[in-house]
XYZ file of C-alpha atoms in Angstrom:
169
model
C 0.002 0.039 -0.029
C 2.870 2.391 0.773
C 4.252 1.686 -2.655
C 1.096 2.442 -4.399
C 0.748 5.909 -2.505
C 4.457 6.812 -3.322
C 3.802 5.887 -7.032
C 0.786 8.073 -7.072
C 2.465 10.984 -5.461
C 5.325 10.732 -7.568
C 3.104 10.527 -10.837
C 1.276 13.652 -9.557
C 4.528 15.535 -8.832
C 5.791 14.645 -12.252
C 2.416 15.878 -13.900
C 2.602 19.121 -11.874
C 6.208 19.540 -12.682
C 5.504 19.065 -16.583
C 2.745 21.519 -16.464
C 4.695 24.274 -14.904
C 7.672 23.687 -17.136
C 5.247 24.183 -20.101
C 3.822 27.204 -18.860
C 7.445 28.616 -18.004
C 8.534 27.887 -21.566
C 5.521 29.772 -23.079
C 6.090 32.721 -20.920
C 9.746 32.767 -21.761
C 8.698 32.620 -25.577
C 6.458 35.541 -25.150
C 9.283 37.563 -23.439
C 11.609 36.600 -26.036
C 9.236 37.651 -28.750
C 8.758 41.056 -27.026
C 12.385 41.692 -26.583
C 13.028 40.977 -30.223
C 10.174 43.308 -31.298
C 11.679 46.135 -29.455
C 14.115 48.428 -31.094
C 17.492 49.661 -29.481
C 15.408 52.321 -27.519
C 12.907 49.730 -26.160
C 10.035 50.863 -28.266
C 7.824 48.085 -29.757
C 8.657 47.550 -33.455
C 4.960 46.917 -34.332
C 4.276 45.344 -37.643
C 7.075 44.150 -39.982
C 9.663 41.767 -40.713
C 13.078 41.641 -38.808
C 15.970 39.792 -40.284
C 18.251 38.743 -37.456
C 21.811 37.691 -37.908
C 22.574 35.631 -34.696
C 26.194 35.173 -33.906
C 28.389 33.859 -31.046
C 31.256 35.395 -29.182
C 33.710 34.098 -31.831
C 33.188 35.570 -35.400
C 34.987 33.522 -37.824
C 35.452 34.484 -41.464
C 32.754 32.075 -42.591
C 30.323 33.627 -40.108
C 31.337 37.182 -41.299
C 30.569 36.095 -44.751
C 27.109 34.985 -43.974
C 26.335 38.251 -42.205
C 27.931 40.452 -45.000
C 25.921 38.454 -47.697
C 22.694 38.824 -45.757
C 23.470 42.561 -45.254
C 24.310 43.091 -48.849
C 21.237 41.146 -50.099
C 18.974 43.303 -48.028
C 20.528 46.591 -48.725
C 20.738 45.776 -52.676
C 17.254 44.292 -52.896
C 15.066 45.791 -50.161
C 16.457 49.432 -49.590
C 12.869 50.992 -49.901
C 11.466 48.359 -47.435
C 14.485 49.005 -45.064
C 13.906 52.944 -45.343
C 10.352 52.504 -44.787
C 10.835 50.253 -41.729
C 8.860 47.430 -43.097
C 12.113 45.333 -42.819
C 14.826 45.672 -40.262
C 18.184 44.034 -39.976
C 19.333 43.372 -36.470
C 22.713 41.644 -35.391
C 22.470 39.875 -32.032
C 25.125 37.803 -30.092
C 23.143 34.713 -28.855
C 25.956 33.933 -26.487
C 25.485 36.965 -24.431
C 23.520 35.958 -21.079
C 20.703 38.208 -21.938
C 20.203 36.733 -25.446
C 21.069 33.152 -24.514
C 17.446 32.012 -24.615
C 17.256 32.864 -28.466
C 19.383 29.728 -29.114
C 16.719 27.474 -27.835
C 13.767 29.421 -29.128
C 15.052 29.479 -32.722
C 17.048 26.182 -32.455
C 20.446 27.950 -33.215
C 23.367 25.452 -33.229
C 25.573 28.041 -35.059
C 25.497 31.617 -36.352
C 22.300 31.961 -38.361
C 19.814 34.150 -40.074
C 16.363 34.143 -38.693
C 13.387 35.902 -40.297
C 10.869 37.064 -37.607
C 7.208 38.546 -38.471
C 5.786 40.857 -36.039
C 2.347 42.159 -35.875
C 1.353 44.712 -33.112
C 4.648 43.858 -31.349
C 3.929 40.131 -31.112
C 5.796 37.555 -33.040
C 3.536 35.801 -35.403
C 6.054 33.839 -37.514
C 9.642 32.788 -37.716
C 12.026 30.995 -39.935
C 15.630 29.971 -39.531
C 17.439 30.202 -42.947
C 19.648 27.340 -42.054
C 20.765 26.977 -45.820
C 23.033 30.003 -45.450
C 25.789 27.505 -44.265
C 25.668 25.481 -47.335
C 25.439 28.376 -49.647
C 28.118 30.672 -48.089
C 30.684 29.562 -50.681
C 28.766 31.194 -53.377
C 27.950 34.705 -52.679
C 25.190 34.956 -55.553
C 23.356 31.806 -54.351
C 23.500 33.056 -50.648
C 22.085 36.491 -51.681
C 19.511 34.823 -53.821
C 18.316 32.633 -50.969
C 18.121 35.305 -48.399
C 16.223 37.456 -51.042
C 13.682 34.581 -51.968
C 12.921 33.912 -48.250
C 12.622 37.646 -47.406
C 10.505 38.280 -50.499
C 8.034 35.413 -49.223
C 7.978 36.540 -45.788
C 7.239 40.323 -46.969
C 4.509 39.149 -49.261
C 2.532 37.477 -46.564
C -0.296 39.692 -45.442
C 0.111 41.267 -41.770
C -2.581 40.237 -39.273
C -2.636 40.015 -35.519
C -3.547 36.367 -35.799
C -0.699 33.798 -35.106
C 0.585 32.092 -38.220
C 1.182 28.402 -38.457
C 4.476 26.670 -38.303
C 4.097 26.133 -42.184
C 6.277 27.923 -44.471
C 4.750 31.149 -46.206
C 3.341 30.790 -49.568
């Protein structure tokens, strides 16, 4: 009888811990989205697309090439959107303690480009452009990839409703 009671208490404790963990993860995700949605002054970015280049403390030549290719693609092909604030480029060190949660949130295992859509300051969609590592050796292909993904993300109509995990059309 003692063993049954112990098992029941242990199972109940496990279920409670699981529920608390799920709530904590959702709260962290909401906080992360709000932090990403704020500009350098802490003001909400509102609607728009942010292209984040996440990097670590060590910045190798390959990482810098990905950042430069992304920057050049956006500057060359989306100058108007950047000027209007519809598109922003932000560079974030995900190894700094205050940004470390982004590594988990966006499944970052290495420096990467992540496109994040915001509506009314809330994250509604994101996509890790993980092919940048495979294309870094070909500047044209890298820029074309970033351009294609950014164009698709910008073409999707804005709304306050959360988007699915599915890719944009």
